[in-house]
mmCIF file of C-alpha atoms in Angstrom:
data_model
loop_
_atom_site.group_PDB
_atom_site.id
_atom_site.type_symbol
_atom_site.label_atom_id
_atom_site.label_comp_id
_atom_site.label_asym_id
_atom_site.label_seq_id
_atom_site.Cartn_x
_atom_site.Cartn_y
_atom_site.Cartn_z
ATOM 1 C CA UNK A 1 -0.054 -0.130 -0.039
ATOM 2 C CA UNK A 2 1.345 3.448 -1.041
ATOM 3 C CA UNK A 3 1.840 5.924 1.796
ATOM 4 C CA UNK A 4 2.827 9.637 1.528
ATOM 5 C CA UNK A 5 5.502 11.182 3.747
ATOM 6 C CA UNK A 6 5.607 14.981 3.609
ATOM 7 C CA UNK A 7 8.336 17.136 4.995
ATOM 8 C CA UNK A 8 7.328 20.538 6.005
ATOM 9 C CA UNK A 9 10.202 23.019 6.196
ATOM 10 C CA UNK A 10 9.783 26.081 8.181
ATOM 11 C CA UNK A 11 12.638 28.393 7.155
ATOM 12 C CA UNK A 12 12.723 27.348 3.194
ATOM 13 C CA UNK A 13 9.139 26.994 3.060
ATOM 14 C CA UNK A 14 9.092 24.165 0.770
ATOM 15 C CA UNK A 15 7.334 20.839 0.823
ATOM 16 C CA UNK A 16 8.605 17.707 -0.445
ATOM 17 C CA UNK A 17 6.637 14.278 -0.916
ATOM 18 C CA UNK A 18 7.903 10.902 -1.404
ATOM 19 C CA UNK A 19 6.115 7.455 -1.897
ATOM 20 C CA UNK A 20 7.065 4.525 0.191
ATOM 21 C CA UNK A 21 5.428 0.975 0.854
ATOM 22 C CA UNK A 22 4.333 0.726 4.577
ATOM 23 C CA UNK A 23 2.389 -1.928 6.452
ATOM 24 C CA UNK A 24 -1.441 -0.593 6.147
ATOM 25 C CA UNK A 25 -1.915 -1.479 9.760
ATOM 26 C CA UNK A 26 0.147 1.371 10.806
ATOM 27 C CA UNK A 27 -1.854 4.314 9.868
ATOM 28 C CA UNK A 28 -0.351 7.156 11.770
ATOM 29 C CA UNK A 29 3.335 8.048 12.970
ATOM 30 C CA UNK A 30 4.259 11.435 13.735
ATOM 31 C CA UNK A 31 7.600 12.653 15.177
ATOM 32 C CA UNK A 32 9.900 15.516 15.335
ATOM 33 C CA UNK A 33 13.650 15.228 14.021
ATOM 34 C CA UNK A 34 16.537 17.191 13.056
ATOM 35 C CA UNK A 35 18.831 16.705 9.796
ATOM 36 C CA UNK A 36 21.735 18.267 8.234
ATOM 37 C CA UNK A 37 21.390 19.394 4.698
ATOM 38 C CA UNK A 38 24.360 19.373 1.902
ATOM 39 C CA UNK A 39 25.435 22.820 2.886
ATOM 40 C CA UNK A 40 25.799 21.774 6.606
ATOM 41 C CA UNK A 41 23.400 23.999 8.124
ATOM 42 C CA UNK A 42 20.410 22.639 10.156
ATOM 43 C CA UNK A 43 16.826 22.052 8.950
ATOM 44 C CA UNK A 44 14.033 21.620 11.402
ATOM 45 C CA UNK A 45 11.761 19.241 10.467
ATOM 46 C CA UNK A 46 8.154 20.225 11.782
ATOM 47 C CA UNK A 47 6.472 16.977 11.235
ATOM 48 C CA UNK A 48 7.488 13.811 9.804
ATOM 49 C CA UNK A 49 3.608 12.433 9.227
ATOM 50 C CA UNK A 50 3.091 8.875 7.917
ATOM 51 C CA UNK A 51 -0.309 8.610 7.356
ATOM 52 C CA UNK A 52 -3.093 7.825 4.640
ATOM 53 C CA UNK A 53 -5.248 10.180 3.035
ATOM 54 C CA UNK A 54 -8.801 10.033 4.345
ATOM 55 C CA UNK A 55 -9.926 9.160 0.677
ATOM 56 C CA UNK A 56 -7.675 6.042 0.795
ATOM 57 C CA UNK A 57 -9.189 4.809 4.271
ATOM 58 C CA UNK A 58 -12.032 3.445 2.306
ATOM 59 C CA UNK A 59 -9.706 0.715 1.045
ATOM 60 C CA UNK A 60 -9.989 -0.743 4.658
ATOM 61 C CA UNK A 61 -13.379 -1.460 4.399
ATOM 62 C CA UNK A 62 -14.189 -5.010 3.170
ATOM 63 C CA UNK A 63 -17.365 -4.868 0.828
ATOM 64 C CA UNK A 64 -19.064 -8.037 2.312
ATOM 65 C CA UNK A 65 -18.793 -6.195 5.789
ATOM 66 C CA UNK A 66 -20.278 -3.214 4.578
ATOM 67 C CA UNK A 67 -23.049 -4.604 3.130
ATOM 68 C CA UNK A 68 -23.817 -6.871 6.036
ATOM 69 C CA UNK A 69 -24.186 -3.699 8.233
ATOM 70 C CA UNK A 70 -26.131 -1.619 5.963
ATOM 71 C CA UNK A 71 -28.537 -4.707 5.573
ATOM 72 C CA UNK A 72 -28.951 -4.562 9.361
ATOM 73 C CA UNK A 73 -29.343 -1.261 9.813
ATOM 74 C CA UNK A 74 -31.997 -0.837 6.893
ATOM 75 C CA UNK A 75 -33.948 -3.848 8.259
ATOM 76 C CA UNK A 76 -34.138 -2.323 11.482
ATOM 77 C CA UNK A 77 -35.383 0.892 10.616
ATOM 78 C CA UNK A 78 -37.987 -0.914 7.965
ATOM 79 C CA UNK A 79 -38.650 -4.698 8.954
ATOM 80 C CA UNK A 80 -41.934 -5.054 7.308
ATOM 81 C CA UNK A 81 -44.138 -2.645 5.397
ATOM 82 C CA UNK A 82 -43.043 0.793 4.068
ATOM 83 C CA UNK A 83 -46.183 2.817 4.382
ATOM 84 C CA UNK A 84 -44.516 6.322 2.990
ATOM 85 C CA UNK A 85 -43.829 4.092 0.101
ATOM 86 C CA UNK A 86 -47.263 4.417 -1.092
ATOM 87 C CA UNK A 87 -47.232 8.177 -0.566
ATOM 88 C CA UNK A 88 -44.256 9.189 -2.426
ATOM 89 C CA UNK A 89 -44.403 6.635 -5.467
ATOM 90 C CA UNK A 90 -41.405 5.456 -7.278
ATOM 91 C CA UNK A 91 -40.868 8.358 -9.783
ATOM 92 C CA UNK A 92 -37.172 9.345 -10.355
ATOM 93 C CA UNK A 93 -36.149 11.897 -7.926
ATOM 94 C CA UNK A 94 -32.947 13.801 -6.304
ATOM 95 C CA UNK A 95 -32.165 15.291 -3.221
ATOM 96 C CA UNK A 96 -29.393 17.387 -1.807
ATOM 97 C CA UNK A 97 -27.304 16.471 1.387
ATOM 98 C CA UNK A 98 -26.793 19.584 3.463
ATOM 99 C CA UNK A 99 -23.960 20.236 6.484
ATOM 100 C CA UNK A 100 -25.719 22.503 8.876
ATOM 101 C CA UNK A 101 -23.021 22.277 11.591
ATOM 102 C CA UNK A 102 -19.347 22.665 11.227
ATOM 103 C CA UNK A 103 -17.127 19.733 11.368
ATOM 104 C CA UNK A 104 -15.031 16.962 9.485
ATOM 105 C CA UNK A 105 -16.841 14.976 6.843
ATOM 106 C CA UNK A 106 -16.369 11.234 7.708
ATOM 107 C CA UNK A 107 -18.525 8.155 6.379
ATOM 108 C CA UNK A 108 -18.813 8.493 2.689
ATOM 109 C CA UNK A 109 -18.198 4.721 1.912
ATOM 110 C CA UNK A 110 -20.992 3.895 4.487
ATOM 111 C CA UNK A 111 -23.224 6.640 3.018
ATOM 112 C CA UNK A 112 -22.742 5.167 -0.558
ATOM 113 C CA UNK A 113 -23.215 1.732 0.679
ATOM 114 C CA UNK A 114 -26.713 2.711 2.152
ATOM 115 C CA UNK A 115 -27.925 4.116 -0.741
ATOM 116 C CA UNK A 116 -26.484 1.631 -3.450
ATOM 117 C CA UNK A 117 -28.666 -1.047 -1.080
ATOM 118 C CA UNK A 118 -31.853 1.001 -1.929
ATOM 119 C CA UNK A 119 -31.126 1.521 -5.979
ATOM 120 C CA UNK A 120 -29.829 5.089 -5.321
ATOM 121 C CA UNK A 121 -26.410 6.798 -6.476
ATOM 122 C CA UNK A 122 -24.536 9.458 -4.718
ATOM 123 C CA UNK A 123 -22.564 12.435 -6.257
ATOM 124 C CA UNK A 124 -20.269 13.914 -3.727
ATOM 125 C CA UNK A 125 -18.848 17.609 -3.733
ATOM 126 C CA UNK A 126 -16.545 17.211 -1.012
ATOM 127 C CA UNK A 127 -13.919 14.420 -0.589
ATOM 128 C CA UNK A 128 -13.855 12.586 2.888
ATOM 129 C CA UNK A 129 -11.962 14.222 5.654
ATOM 130 C CA UNK A 130 -13.148 17.813 4.373
ATOM 131 C CA UNK A 131 -13.529 20.593 6.970
ATOM 132 C CA UNK A 132 -17.191 21.468 6.558
ATOM 133 C CA UNK A 133 -18.566 25.161 6.826
ATOM 134 C CA UNK A 134 -22.106 25.817 7.229
ATOM 135 C CA UNK A 135 -24.434 25.880 5.444
ATOM 136 C CA UNK A 136 -22.741 23.575 2.683
ATOM 137 C CA UNK A 137 -23.982 21.232 0.054
ATOM 138 C CA UNK A 138 -21.963 18.186 0.196
ATOM 139 C CA UNK A 139 -23.466 15.712 -2.116
ATOM 140 C CA UNK A 140 -26.499 14.719 -4.044
ATOM 141 C CA UNK A 141 -28.433 11.611 -4.289
ATOM 142 C CA UNK A 142 -30.688 10.081 -6.967
ATOM 143 C CA UNK A 143 -33.177 7.427 -7.311
ATOM 144 C CA UNK A 144 -36.717 6.468 -6.909
ATOM 145 C CA UNK A 145 -38.464 8.500 -4.500
ATOM 146 C CA UNK A 146 -39.529 5.562 -2.295
ATOM 147 C CA UNK A 147 -36.059 4.169 -2.273
ATOM 148 C CA UNK A 148 -34.281 7.674 -1.667
ATOM 149 C CA UNK A 149 -36.387 8.493 1.467
ATOM 150 C CA UNK A 150 -36.178 4.661 2.823
ATOM 151 C CA UNK A 151 -32.548 5.070 3.086
ATOM 152 C CA UNK A 152 -32.663 8.762 4.053
ATOM 153 C CA UNK A 153 -32.522 8.292 7.970
ATOM 154 C CA UNK A 154 -30.265 5.604 8.276
ATOM 155 C CA UNK A 155 -27.695 7.641 6.106
ATOM 156 C CA UNK A 156 -28.134 10.424 8.146
ATOM 157 C CA UNK A 157 -27.848 9.070 11.342
ATOM 158 C CA UNK A 158 -24.561 7.271 10.625
ATOM 159 C CA UNK A 159 -23.073 10.262 8.734
ATOM 160 C CA UNK A 160 -23.784 12.648 11.615
ATOM 161 C CA UNK A 161 -22.167 9.882 14.252
ATOM 162 C CA UNK A 162 -19.042 9.168 11.931
ATOM 163 C CA UNK A 163 -18.283 12.946 11.272
ATOM 164 C CA UNK A 164 -18.892 13.627 15.008
ATOM 165 C CA UNK A 165 -16.555 11.178 15.703
ATOM 166 C CA UNK A 166 -13.943 12.473 13.220
ATOM 167 C CA UNK A 167 -14.497 16.183 14.152
ATOM 168 C CA UNK A 168 -13.746 15.098 17.940
ATOM 169 C CA UNK A 169 -10.497 13.138 16.830
ATOM 170 C CA UNK A 170 -9.427 15.990 14.828
ATOM 171 C CA UNK A 171 -9.590 18.337 17.683
ATOM 172 C CA UNK A 172 -7.731 16.143 19.924
ATOM 173 C CA UNK A 173 -4.770 15.548 17.414
ATOM 174 C CA UNK A 174 -4.546 19.531 16.849
ATOM 175 C CA UNK A 175 -4.694 20.109 20.612
ATOM 176 C CA UNK A 176 -1.733 17.493 21.076
ATOM 177 C CA UNK A 177 0.134 18.576 18.106
ATOM 178 C CA UNK A 178 -0.217 22.259 19.316
ATOM 179 C CA UNK A 179 2.018 21.272 22.398
ATOM 180 C CA UNK A 180 4.875 20.039 19.957
ATOM 181 C CA UNK A 181 4.280 16.771 21.222
ATOM 182 C CA UNK A 182 4.578 13.936 18.494
ATOM 183 C CA UNK A 183 2.679 10.753 19.771
ATOM 184 C CA UNK A 184 -0.224 8.928 19.186
ATOM 185 C CA UNK A 185 -3.915 10.369 19.855
ATOM 186 C CA UNK A 186 -5.955 7.269 20.142
ATOM 187 C CA UNK A 187 -9.631 6.199 20.751
ATOM 188 C CA UNK A 188 -10.565 3.170 22.927
ATOM 189 C CA UNK A 189 -12.719 0.182 22.596
ATOM 190 C CA UNK A 190 -15.563 2.276 24.174
ATOM 191 C CA UNK A 191 -17.735 2.087 21.152
ATOM 192 C CA UNK A 192 -21.454 1.864 20.607
ATOM 193 C CA UNK A 193 -22.339 -1.984 20.104
ATOM 194 C CA UNK A 194 -23.039 -2.857 16.477
ATOM 195 C CA UNK A 195 -21.313 0.421 15.102
ATOM 196 C CA UNK A 196 -17.821 -0.007 16.027
ATOM 197 C CA UNK A 197 -16.843 -0.131 12.625
ATOM 198 C CA UNK A 198 -18.107 3.539 11.575
ATOM 199 C CA UNK A 199 -16.585 4.682 14.730
ATOM 200 C CA UNK A 200 -13.201 3.276 14.455
ATOM 201 C CA UNK A 201 -13.063 4.609 10.891
ATOM 202 C CA UNK A 202 -14.186 7.904 12.060
ATOM 203 C CA UNK A 203 -11.124 8.053 14.124
ATOM 204 C CA UNK A 204 -8.938 7.454 11.509
ATOM 205 C CA UNK A 205 -10.457 10.193 9.391
ATOM 206 C CA UNK A 206 -10.182 12.491 12.023
ATOM 207 C CA UNK A 207 -6.243 11.698 12.358
ATOM 208 C CA UNK A 208 -6.319 9.650 15.382
ATOM 209 C CA UNK A 209 -5.030 6.088 15.960
ATOM 210 C CA UNK A 210 -8.249 3.793 16.345
ATOM 211 C CA UNK A 211 -6.198 1.513 19.103
ATOM 212 C CA UNK A 212 -6.997 -2.101 18.924
ATOM 213 C CA UNK A 213 -10.312 -2.862 17.062
ATOM 214 C CA UNK A 214 -11.229 -5.749 19.134
ATOM 215 C CA UNK A 215 -10.207 -8.221 21.909
ATOM 216 C CA UNK A 216 -7.947 -9.797 19.274
ATOM 217 C CA UNK A 217 -6.134 -6.752 18.248
ATOM 218 C CA UNK A 218 -4.001 -6.464 21.307
ATOM 219 C CA UNK A 219 -3.425 -8.536 24.668
ATOM 220 C CA UNK A 220 -4.632 -5.919 27.237
ATOM 221 C CA UNK A 221 -4.072 -6.773 30.811
ATOM 222 C CA UNK A 222 -6.411 -4.647 32.967
ATOM 223 C CA UNK A 223 -7.375 -4.449 36.776
ATOM 224 C CA UNK A 224 -9.646 -7.178 36.809
ATOM 225 C CA UNK A 225 -7.410 -9.607 34.841
ATOM 226 C CA UNK A 226 -4.885 -8.950 37.394
ATOM 227 C CA UNK A 227 -6.998 -9.679 40.315
ATOM 228 C CA UNK A 228 -8.337 -12.901 38.499
ATOM 229 C CA UNK A 229 -4.643 -14.071 37.981
ATOM 230 C CA UNK A 230 -3.373 -13.353 41.212
ATOM 231 C CA UNK A 231 -0.957 -10.745 40.637
ATOM 232 C CA UNK A 232 0.563 -8.701 37.922
ATOM 233 C CA UNK A 233 3.600 -11.068 37.209
ATOM 234 C CA UNK A 234 1.189 -14.073 36.731
ATOM 235 C CA UNK A 235 -1.163 -12.001 34.476
ATOM 236 C CA UNK A 236 1.490 -11.073 32.316
ATOM 237 C CA UNK A 237 3.171 -14.482 31.717
ATOM 238 C CA UNK A 238 -0.291 -15.719 30.932
ATOM 239 C CA UNK A 239 -0.816 -12.763 28.288
ATOM 240 C CA UNK A 240 2.724 -13.401 27.031
ATOM 241 C CA UNK A 241 1.702 -17.274 26.572
ATOM 242 C CA UNK A 242 -1.401 -16.176 24.799
ATOM 243 C CA UNK A 243 0.132 -13.521 22.586
ATOM 244 C CA UNK A 244 2.996 -15.680 21.310
ATOM 245 C CA UNK A 245 5.005 -13.896 18.815
ATOM 246 C CA UNK A 246 1.951 -12.172 16.997
ATOM 247 C CA UNK A 247 0.582 -9.884 19.549
ATOM 248 C CA UNK A 248 1.650 -7.362 21.911
ATOM 249 C CA UNK A 249 0.664 -7.407 25.482
ATOM 250 C CA UNK A 250 -0.317 -4.021 27.354
ATOM 251 C CA UNK A 251 -0.632 -3.750 31.085
ATOM 252 C CA UNK A 252 -2.965 -1.392 32.637
ATOM 253 C CA UNK A 253 -0.981 0.081 36.017
ATOM 254 C CA UNK A 254 -1.842 2.249 38.797
ATOM 255 C CA UNK A 255 1.410 2.724 40.483
ATOM 256 C CA UNK A 256 5.110 2.867 39.298
ATOM 257 C CA UNK A 257 5.517 -0.007 41.452
ATOM 258 C CA UNK A 258 2.963 -2.023 39.260
ATOM 259 C CA UNK A 259 4.272 -0.587 35.941
ATOM 260 C CA UNK A 260 7.976 -1.859 36.765
ATOM 261 C CA UNK A 261 6.662 -5.230 37.570
ATOM 262 C CA UNK A 262 4.544 -5.436 34.269
ATOM 263 C CA UNK A 263 7.866 -4.224 32.237
ATOM 264 C CA UNK A 264 9.781 -6.900 34.049
ATOM 265 C CA UNK A 265 7.458 -9.698 33.520
ATOM 266 C CA UNK A 266 7.809 -8.876 29.412
ATOM 267 C CA UNK A 267 5.084 -6.196 28.961
ATOM 268 C CA UNK A 268 5.637 -4.295 25.673
ATOM 269 C CA UNK A 269 3.201 -1.337 26.562
ATOM 270 C CA UNK A 270 2.055 -0.057 30.032
ATOM 271 C CA UNK A 271 -1.269 1.728 30.309
ATOM 272 C CA UNK A 272 -0.809 4.453 33.330
ATOM 273 C CA UNK A 273 -4.431 4.926 33.835
ATOM 274 C CA UNK A 274 -6.272 7.886 35.841
ATOM 275 C CA UNK A 275 -2.828 9.684 36.463
ATOM 276 C CA UNK A 276 -2.719 13.340 37.459
ATOM 277 C CA UNK A 277 -0.450 14.871 34.733
ATOM 278 C CA UNK A 278 2.337 15.828 37.008
ATOM 279 C CA UNK A 279 2.142 11.996 38.695
ATOM 280 C CA UNK A 280 1.910 10.673 35.231
ATOM 281 C CA UNK A 281 5.247 12.604 33.790
ATOM 282 C CA UNK A 282 7.310 11.316 37.030
ATOM 283 C CA UNK A 283 5.935 8.043 36.496
ATOM 284 C CA UNK A 284 6.676 7.699 32.989
ATOM 285 C CA UNK A 285 10.120 9.324 32.884
ATOM 286 C CA UNK A 286 10.937 6.852 36.041
ATOM 287 C CA UNK A 287 9.820 3.654 34.103
ATOM 288 C CA UNK A 288 11.430 4.745 30.725
ATOM 289 C CA UNK A 289 14.825 5.366 32.715
ATOM 290 C CA UNK A 290 14.836 1.578 33.561
ATOM 291 C CA UNK A 291 13.045 0.409 30.518
ATOM 292 C CA UNK A 292 13.418 2.663 27.454
ATOM 293 C CA UNK A 293 11.484 0.142 25.064
ATOM 294 C CA UNK A 294 8.385 -0.095 26.886
ATOM 295 C CA UNK A 295 5.711 2.067 25.306
ATOM 296 C CA UNK A 296 3.769 4.233 27.872
ATOM 297 C CA UNK A 297 -0.090 5.090 27.566
ATOM 298 C CA UNK A 298 -1.958 7.573 29.028
ATOM 299 C CA UNK A 299 -5.629 7.371 29.735
ATOM 300 C CA UNK A 300 -8.287 7.959 32.197
ATOM 301 C CA UNK A 301 -9.924 11.464 32.652
ATOM 302 C CA UNK A 302 -8.575 13.109 29.543
ATOM 303 C CA UNK A 303 -10.733 15.477 27.644
ATOM 304 C CA UNK A 304 -10.126 17.949 24.984
ATOM 305 C CA UNK A 305 -9.696 20.704 27.464
ATOM 306 C CA UNK A 306 -6.997 19.028 29.621
ATOM 307 C CA UNK A 307 -5.209 16.905 27.026
ATOM 308 C CA UNK A 308 -2.525 19.255 26.704
ATOM 309 C CA UNK A 309 -1.311 18.754 30.049
ATOM 310 C CA UNK A 310 -0.678 14.912 29.478
ATOM 311 C CA UNK A 311 1.548 15.609 26.428
ATOM 312 C CA UNK A 312 5.132 14.926 27.358
ATOM 313 C CA UNK A 313 8.446 13.492 26.090
ATOM 314 C CA UNK A 314 7.816 9.870 27.800
ATOM 315 C CA UNK A 315 4.358 9.597 26.832
ATOM 316 C CA UNK A 316 3.812 7.467 23.417
ATOM 317 C CA UNK A 317 0.090 7.371 23.427
ATOM 318 C CA UNK A 318 -2.709 9.402 24.960
ATOM 319 C CA UNK A 319 -6.198 7.515 24.419
ATOM 320 C CA UNK A 320 -9.776 9.165 25.263
ATOM 321 C CA UNK A 321 -12.902 7.068 25.367
ATOM 322 C CA UNK A 322 -14.619 10.435 24.832
ATOM 323 C CA UNK A 323 -13.668 10.566 21.132
ATOM 324 C CA UNK A 324 -16.203 7.738 20.611
ATOM 325 C CA UNK A 325 -18.428 8.107 23.784
ATOM 326 C CA UNK A 326 -18.987 11.872 24.006
ATOM 327 C CA UNK A 327 -18.598 13.175 20.643
ATOM 328 C CA UNK A 328 -21.369 15.468 19.548
ATOM 329 C CA UNK A 329 -23.060 14.208 16.150
ATOM 330 C CA UNK A 330 -22.806 16.953 13.284
ATOM 331 C CA UNK A 331 -26.185 18.291 11.758
ATOM 332 C CA UNK A 332 -26.960 16.794 8.108
ATOM 333 C CA UNK A 333 -30.403 17.071 6.214
ATOM 334 C CA UNK A 334 -31.268 15.641 3.067
ATOM 335 C CA UNK A 335 -33.982 17.778 0.749
ATOM 336 C CA UNK A 336 -35.617 16.814 -2.151
ATOM 337 C CA UNK A 337 -35.753 19.286 -5.019
ATOM 338 C CA UNK A 338 -37.306 19.422 -8.476
ATOM 339 C CA UNK A 339 -35.481 18.531 -11.458
ATOM 340 C CA UNK A 340 -33.742 21.699 -13.100
ATOM 341 C CA UNK A 341 -34.733 23.714 -9.900
ATOM 342 C CA UNK A 342 -31.824 25.352 -7.717
ATOM 343 C CA UNK A 343 -31.286 22.957 -4.192
ATOM 344 C CA UNK A 344 -32.015 24.951 -0.930
ATOM 345 C CA UNK A 345 -31.443 23.689 2.448
ATOM 346 C CA UNK A 346 -34.480 24.450 3.857
ATOM 347 C CA UNK A 347 -38.018 23.405 2.472
ATOM 348 C CA UNK A 348 -40.729 26.116 1.873
ATOM 349 C CA UNK A 349 -44.285 25.388 1.340
ATOM 350 C CA UNK A 350 -46.840 27.724 0.127
#
């Protein structure tokens, strides 16, 4: 898979872009570095960003999975008779999609799949990941009137939710980058049942890392696992055995002592949970001094407002459950308009 790496140079005001091959599982790496140019003066690279264009993220979504999701959503909304279909008829119709609140557009592949399932076609005016300023016409949808309105609410619900998650993720990444920190801003597994793929996708569009998708993506040993196993060392030993060579092991810790014990037992990452910022940075520094190869994740009680306080040189990942749990949905509407007429975002009947 081709990924672009862009180097932004502050003083020379140039931008170079290369294309390399990179594992598709790693969607975001950011760091700050220095290098010497041929005439021996130093260049400060603002960001080394390895990532995927939001437009390319659709390649992550298996068509069969999309079709299954969409079929379930539409069946939930209309499991039997579509009485309104008798009202509208099946005449060819067209509708405009309007964004009525600001944010990041995310969810185009799901929107397309919903309307394709009901025999409608979507024409987009903005690419995935666009920053929307209301009121903006985002797309047009064409198809039989009964089919277009059958997909309307399902598609709007999905798009509003996915775009809300992407907008929250983008705000979190911007807040973190504003401090000069170059680690990973990530979501969590705190997602809506049955809607995880959409929310994890929204995180990626917003520039955040999705974290593990499910229980099979990373062996995470949490406080309850430690309790059940009879201690940190036993829990990590069991996790290492289960992970074998294919998976990393992360351990949730509430103190430096637990973090050291987890690292000594073979943890790849340590999750410092619900630490105050000053305590977090002291603990992370002490742990890294002894185990520089162990990754440190900060989580718990982190919001968009206090996120910058958790950014620091010894923190590799900051995860926020609120990116999926508390992201406000964007406001979208779909309005039919007559063929040849100018679409408007609000319906006025006389």
